[in-house]
mmCIF file of C-alpha atoms in Angstrom:
data_model
loop_
_atom_site.group_PDB
_atom_site.id
_atom_site.type_symbol
_atom_site.label_atom_id
_atom_site.label_comp_id
_atom_site.label_asym_id
_atom_site.label_seq_id
_atom_site.Cartn_x
_atom_site.Cartn_y
_atom_site.Cartn_z
ATOM 1 C CA MET A 1 55.440 -27.607 -19.329
ATOM 2 C CA TYR A 2 52.554 -28.579 -21.613
ATOM 3 C CA LEU A 3 50.716 -31.981 -21.797
ATOM 4 C CA SER A 4 48.344 -32.873 -24.581
ATOM 5 C CA TYR A 5 45.553 -35.385 -24.614
ATOM 6 C CA HIS A 6 42.744 -36.359 -27.064
ATOM 7 C CA ILE A 7 39.227 -37.036 -26.298
ATOM 8 C CA PRO A 8 36.782 -38.532 -28.598
ATOM 9 C CA ALA A 9 33.830 -36.232 -29.105
ATOM 10 C CA PRO A 10 31.475 -35.033 -31.951
ATOM 11 C CA LYS A 11 32.584 -32.119 -33.979
ATOM 12 C CA GLY A 12 31.673 -28.712 -32.404
ATOM 13 C CA THR A 13 31.431 -30.265 -28.771
ATOM 14 C CA ARG A 14 32.826 -27.868 -26.119
ATOM 15 C CA LEU A 15 34.186 -29.464 -23.007
ATOM 16 C CA PRO A 16 34.258 -28.167 -19.605
ATOM 17 C CA LEU A 17 37.402 -26.744 -18.249
ATOM 18 C CA PRO A 18 39.056 -28.513 -15.253
ATOM 19 C CA ARG A 19 38.131 -27.020 -11.949
ATOM 20 C CA SER A 20 40.269 -24.268 -10.515
ATOM 21 C CA GLY A 21 41.395 -26.619 -7.614
ATOM 22 C CA THR A 22 43.607 -28.638 -10.100
ATOM 23 C CA ARG A 23 45.648 -25.543 -10.573
ATOM 24 C CA THR A 24 45.842 -26.014 -14.239
ATOM 25 C CA ALA A 25 44.929 -23.965 -17.249
ATOM 26 C CA ALA A 26 43.282 -25.484 -20.293
ATOM 27 C CA LYS A 27 42.060 -24.557 -23.632
ATOM 28 C CA ILE A 28 40.645 -26.161 -26.713
ATOM 29 C CA ALA A 29 43.440 -25.985 -29.144
ATOM 30 C CA VAL A 30 42.280 -27.968 -32.097
ATOM 31 C CA ASP A 31 38.981 -29.210 -33.233
ATOM 32 C CA LYS A 32 39.699 -31.996 -35.589
ATOM 33 C CA GLY A 33 36.061 -33.215 -36.150
ATOM 34 C CA GLU A 34 36.311 -36.515 -34.108
ATOM 35 C CA HIS A 35 38.747 -35.358 -31.484
ATOM 36 C CA LEU A 36 39.248 -32.301 -29.346
ATOM 37 C CA THR A 37 42.924 -31.708 -28.155
ATOM 38 C CA TYR A 38 43.492 -30.049 -24.728
ATOM 39 C CA HIS A 39 46.736 -28.446 -23.814
ATOM 40 C CA MET A 40 47.284 -28.476 -20.157
ATOM 41 C CA ARG A 41 49.809 -26.122 -18.370
ATOM 42 C CA THR A 42 50.634 -26.462 -14.635
ATOM 43 C CA ILE A 43 50.224 -23.146 -12.814
ATOM 44 C CA LYS A 44 52.448 -22.254 -9.767
ATOM 45 C CA LYS A 45 50.362 -21.440 -6.555
ATOM 46 C CA GLU A 46 51.332 -17.885 -6.668
ATOM 47 C CA GLN A 47 49.892 -17.496 -10.229
ATOM 48 C CA VAL A 48 46.479 -18.413 -9.179
ATOM 49 C CA VAL A 49 44.157 -15.390 -9.095
ATOM 50 C CA SER A 50 41.982 -15.354 -6.148
ATOM 51 C CA MET A 51 38.200 -14.370 -6.338
ATOM 52 C CA PRO A 52 37.337 -11.277 -4.258
ATOM 53 C CA ASN A 53 36.489 -12.134 -0.588
ATOM 54 C CA MET A 54 32.863 -11.269 -0.565
ATOM 55 C CA LEU A 55 30.088 -12.477 1.833
ATOM 56 C CA ASN A 56 26.334 -12.746 1.445
ATOM 57 C CA CYS A 57 24.290 -12.620 4.597
ATOM 58 C CA THR A 58 20.681 -11.779 5.745
ATOM 59 C CA LEU A 59 19.143 -9.381 8.288
ATOM 60 C CA CYS A 60 15.627 -9.339 9.500
ATOM 61 C CA TYR A 61 13.601 -6.868 11.506
ATOM 62 C CA ILE A 62 10.836 -8.816 13.230
ATOM 63 C CA GLU A 63 7.935 -6.624 14.316
ATOM 64 C CA ASP A 64 5.575 -7.632 17.100
ATOM 65 C CA PRO A 65 1.874 -6.215 17.418
ATOM 66 C CA GLN A 66 3.046 -3.485 19.713
ATOM 67 C CA GLY A 67 5.340 -1.965 17.085
ATOM 68 C CA ARG A 68 8.646 -3.217 18.460
ATOM 69 C CA TYR A 69 11.469 -4.774 16.506
ATOM 70 C CA LEU A 70 13.375 -7.827 17.822
ATOM 71 C CA MET A 71 17.052 -6.561 18.225
ATOM 72 C CA LEU A 72 20.204 -8.411 19.179
ATOM 73 C CA HIS A 73 22.744 -6.664 21.415
ATOM 74 C CA ARG A 74 25.998 -8.364 20.223
ATOM 75 C CA VAL A 75 27.982 -8.808 23.423
ATOM 76 C CA LYS A 76 28.854 -12.498 23.648
ATOM 77 C CA LYS A 77 31.157 -13.191 20.682
ATOM 78 C CA LYS A 78 34.948 -12.657 20.638
ATOM 79 C CA ASN A 79 36.592 -10.614 17.911
ATOM 80 C CA ASP A 80 33.116 -9.468 16.699
ATOM 81 C CA VAL A 81 32.954 -6.661 14.353
ATOM 82 C CA ASN A 82 29.477 -5.841 15.709
ATOM 83 C CA HIS A 83 30.635 -6.018 19.327
ATOM 84 C CA ASP A 84 28.342 -3.839 21.513
ATOM 85 C CA LYS A 85 26.150 -2.860 18.619
ATOM 86 C CA TRP A 86 22.406 -3.568 18.271
ATOM 87 C CA ILE A 87 21.392 -5.215 15.116
ATOM 88 C CA GLY A 88 18.656 -7.230 13.526
ATOM 89 C CA ILE A 89 18.492 -10.905 13.408
ATOM 90 C CA GLY A 90 20.385 -12.819 10.623
ATOM 91 C CA GLY A 91 23.651 -14.314 9.489
ATOM 92 C CA LYS A 92 25.686 -15.589 6.532
ATOM 93 C CA PHE A 93 24.440 -17.829 3.689
ATOM 94 C CA GLU A 94 25.059 -21.441 3.822
ATOM 95 C CA ASP A 95 26.081 -23.219 0.444
ATOM 96 C CA GLY A 96 23.072 -23.436 -2.009
ATOM 97 C CA GLU A 97 20.717 -21.395 0.229
ATOM 98 C CA SER A 98 18.457 -18.806 -1.154
ATOM 99 C CA PRO A 99 18.033 -15.407 0.838
ATOM 100 C CA GLU A 100 14.582 -16.698 2.127
ATOM 101 C CA GLU A 101 16.032 -20.083 3.232
ATOM 102 C CA CYS A 102 18.856 -18.349 4.941
ATOM 103 C CA ILE A 103 16.756 -15.907 6.867
ATOM 104 C CA CYS A 104 14.316 -18.357 8.067
ATOM 105 C CA ARG A 105 17.120 -20.861 9.260
ATOM 106 C CA GLU A 106 19.053 -17.868 10.967
ATOM 107 C CA VAL A 107 15.867 -16.611 12.710
ATOM 108 C CA LYS A 108 15.215 -20.162 14.046
ATOM 109 C CA GLU A 109 18.609 -20.689 15.139
ATOM 110 C CA GLU A 110 19.116 -17.279 16.896
ATOM 111 C CA THR A 111 15.720 -16.756 18.426
ATOM 112 C CA GLY A 112 13.712 -20.035 18.350
ATOM 113 C CA LEU A 113 11.004 -18.272 16.285
ATOM 114 C CA THR A 114 9.731 -19.600 12.956
ATOM 115 C CA LEU A 115 8.773 -16.984 10.322
ATOM 116 C CA THR A 116 5.420 -17.275 8.888
ATOM 117 C CA ASP A 117 5.078 -13.867 7.173
ATOM 118 C CA TYR A 118 8.113 -11.880 5.912
ATOM 119 C CA ARG A 119 9.199 -9.714 3.003
ATOM 120 C CA PHE A 120 12.383 -9.252 1.108
ATOM 121 C CA ARG A 121 12.936 -5.459 1.392
ATOM 122 C CA GLY A 122 16.352 -4.506 -0.017
ATOM 123 C CA LEU A 123 19.899 -5.051 -0.513
ATOM 124 C CA VAL A 124 22.686 -3.288 1.331
ATOM 125 C CA THR A 125 26.288 -3.374 0.049
ATOM 126 C CA PHE A 126 28.412 -3.046 3.164
ATOM 127 C CA VAL A 127 32.057 -1.882 2.580
ATOM 128 C CA SER A 128 34.554 -1.582 5.353
ATOM 129 C CA ASP A 129 38.174 -1.441 5.931
ATOM 130 C CA LEU A 130 37.723 -3.823 8.864
ATOM 131 C CA CYS A 131 36.268 -6.879 7.224
ATOM 132 C CA PRO A 132 35.478 -8.217 3.689
ATOM 133 C CA THR A 133 32.495 -6.589 1.677
ATOM 134 C CA GLU A 134 29.083 -7.916 2.638
ATOM 135 C CA TYR A 135 25.924 -8.127 0.676
ATOM 136 C CA ILE A 136 23.238 -7.918 3.170
ATOM 137 C CA HIS A 137 19.760 -9.135 2.132
ATOM 138 C CA VAL A 138 17.266 -7.104 4.338
ATOM 139 C CA PHE A 139 13.842 -8.571 5.436
ATOM 140 C CA THR A 140 11.025 -7.517 7.613
ATOM 141 C CA ALA A 141 8.631 -9.902 9.293
ATOM 142 C CA THR A 142 5.260 -9.550 11.067
ATOM 143 C CA GLY A 143 4.250 -13.122 11.369
ATOM 144 C CA TYR A 144 6.135 -15.854 13.460
ATOM 145 C CA THR A 145 5.395 -18.644 15.916
ATOM 146 C CA GLY A 146 7.312 -20.074 18.830
ATOM 147 C CA GLU A 147 8.915 -18.756 22.090
ATOM 148 C CA LEU A 148 12.212 -16.825 22.306
ATOM 149 C CA ILE A 149 15.378 -18.852 23.329
ATOM 150 C CA GLU A 150 18.723 -17.579 24.691
ATOM 151 C CA CYS A 151 21.032 -16.514 21.770
ATOM 152 C CA ASP A 152 24.728 -17.467 21.853
ATOM 153 C CA GLU A 153 25.761 -14.335 19.917
ATOM 154 C CA GLY A 154 24.130 -11.722 22.308
ATOM 155 C CA ASP A 155 21.067 -10.519 24.255
ATOM 156 C CA LEU A 156 17.696 -10.376 22.509
ATOM 157 C CA ALA A 157 15.157 -7.614 23.394
ATOM 158 C CA TRP A 158 12.075 -6.150 21.898
ATOM 159 C CA VAL A 159 12.711 -2.463 21.225
ATOM 160 C CA ASP A 160 10.127 0.150 20.254
ATOM 161 C CA LYS A 161 11.019 1.359 16.779
ATOM 162 C CA HIS A 162 10.890 4.882 17.711
ATOM 163 C CA ARG A 163 13.642 4.323 20.344
ATOM 164 C CA LEU A 164 16.124 2.693 17.944
ATOM 165 C CA GLY A 165 18.037 6.039 17.820
ATOM 166 C CA GLU A 166 18.844 5.715 21.421
ATOM 167 C CA LEU A 167 20.842 2.584 20.796
ATOM 168 C CA PRO A 168 24.403 2.075 19.541
ATOM 169 C CA LEU A 169 23.804 1.009 15.859
ATOM 170 C CA TRP A 170 25.952 1.059 12.717
ATOM 171 C CA GLU A 171 25.384 4.629 11.520
ATOM 172 C CA GLY A 172 24.189 3.326 8.156
ATOM 173 C CA ASP A 173 21.508 1.179 9.746
ATOM 174 C CA TYR A 174 19.728 4.429 10.728
ATOM 175 C CA LEU A 175 19.474 5.287 6.941
ATOM 176 C CA PHE A 176 17.868 1.957 5.798
ATOM 177 C CA LEU A 177 15.757 1.505 8.836
ATOM 178 C CA ARG A 178 13.965 4.722 7.633
ATOM 179 C CA LEU A 179 13.360 3.044 4.272
ATOM 180 C CA LEU A 180 11.733 0.126 5.893
ATOM 181 C CA GLU A 181 8.961 2.570 7.231
ATOM 182 C CA ASP A 182 8.718 4.444 3.729
ATOM 183 C CA PRO A 183 5.738 3.099 1.724
ATOM 184 C CA ASP A 184 7.359 4.753 -1.498
ATOM 185 C CA GLN A 185 10.383 2.260 -0.910
ATOM 186 C CA PRO A 186 8.992 -1.193 -1.354
ATOM 187 C CA PHE A 187 12.517 -2.381 -2.423
ATOM 188 C CA PHE A 188 15.742 -0.524 -2.203
ATOM 189 C CA SER A 189 19.516 -0.942 -2.972
ATOM 190 C CA MET A 190 21.729 0.976 -0.685
ATOM 191 C CA LYS A 191 25.673 1.139 -0.441
ATOM 192 C CA ILE A 192 27.451 2.101 2.840
ATOM 193 C CA CYS A 193 31.063 2.575 3.235
ATOM 194 C CA TYR A 194 32.953 2.767 6.527
ATOM 195 C CA ASN A 195 36.324 3.786 7.778
ATOM 196 C CA GLY A 196 36.504 1.719 11.055
ATOM 197 C CA ASP A 197 33.109 2.047 12.447
ATOM 198 C CA LYS A 198 32.485 5.589 11.155
ATOM 199 C CA LEU A 199 30.335 6.095 8.083
ATOM 200 C CA ALA A 200 32.283 7.495 5.241
ATOM 201 C CA SER A 201 29.720 7.571 2.302
ATOM 202 C CA ALA A 202 26.362 6.228 1.350
ATOM 203 C CA SER A 203 24.156 5.950 -1.802
ATOM 204 C CA LEU A 204 20.746 4.793 -2.730
ATOM 205 C CA GLY A 205 20.099 3.337 -6.003
ATOM 206 C CA GLY A 206 23.527 4.560 -7.088
ATOM 207 C CA VAL A 207 22.859 8.140 -6.092
ATOM 208 C CA PRO A 208 24.965 9.531 -3.234
ATOM 209 C CA ILE A 209 22.820 10.599 -0.171
ATOM 210 C CA ASP A 210 23.536 12.836 2.799
ATOM 211 C CA PHE A 211 23.687 11.429 6.349
#
């Protein structure tokens, strides 16, 4: 069923379409100079095309003067895809946040530390058959203030960078952790794909890499 209505407007004006939440489709059908005519058609729920389910999150490797990274052993959350793995500090974007705002907030919430010197180092596209695709904005930090607090997502620990290989990490993490130590990689884009928790493929700058 179609409904039509007229809106007074100067010739050539383009009016915004209704928000998707109204479940209607609209188009400018006629431009009559003084009026624009919209035709509205109700769309059934099953006809609405959903946007891909993708997440943006941040991940930070905070380094202390002894050359150790602050790592989080994820052992406290139920149904956690990261369960029992060691990861850096970070989390999901809140609405309207920039990567920098997100990482500063997440670090404060999870560790009690306030970042004072940090760098945006890379973007990791994390594809898995266990969870939605994530775009991980990777940071490093060498400046911070405050004291560590207890984290409700796991146990925090300072770990020597050279001993990270002894910990149960996601396999792809080893790949981009090496890039963080490479002076020839000031910024990188990496894609890592998993079947379960097994790394299936990886690419750097769109070029497949061995692992």
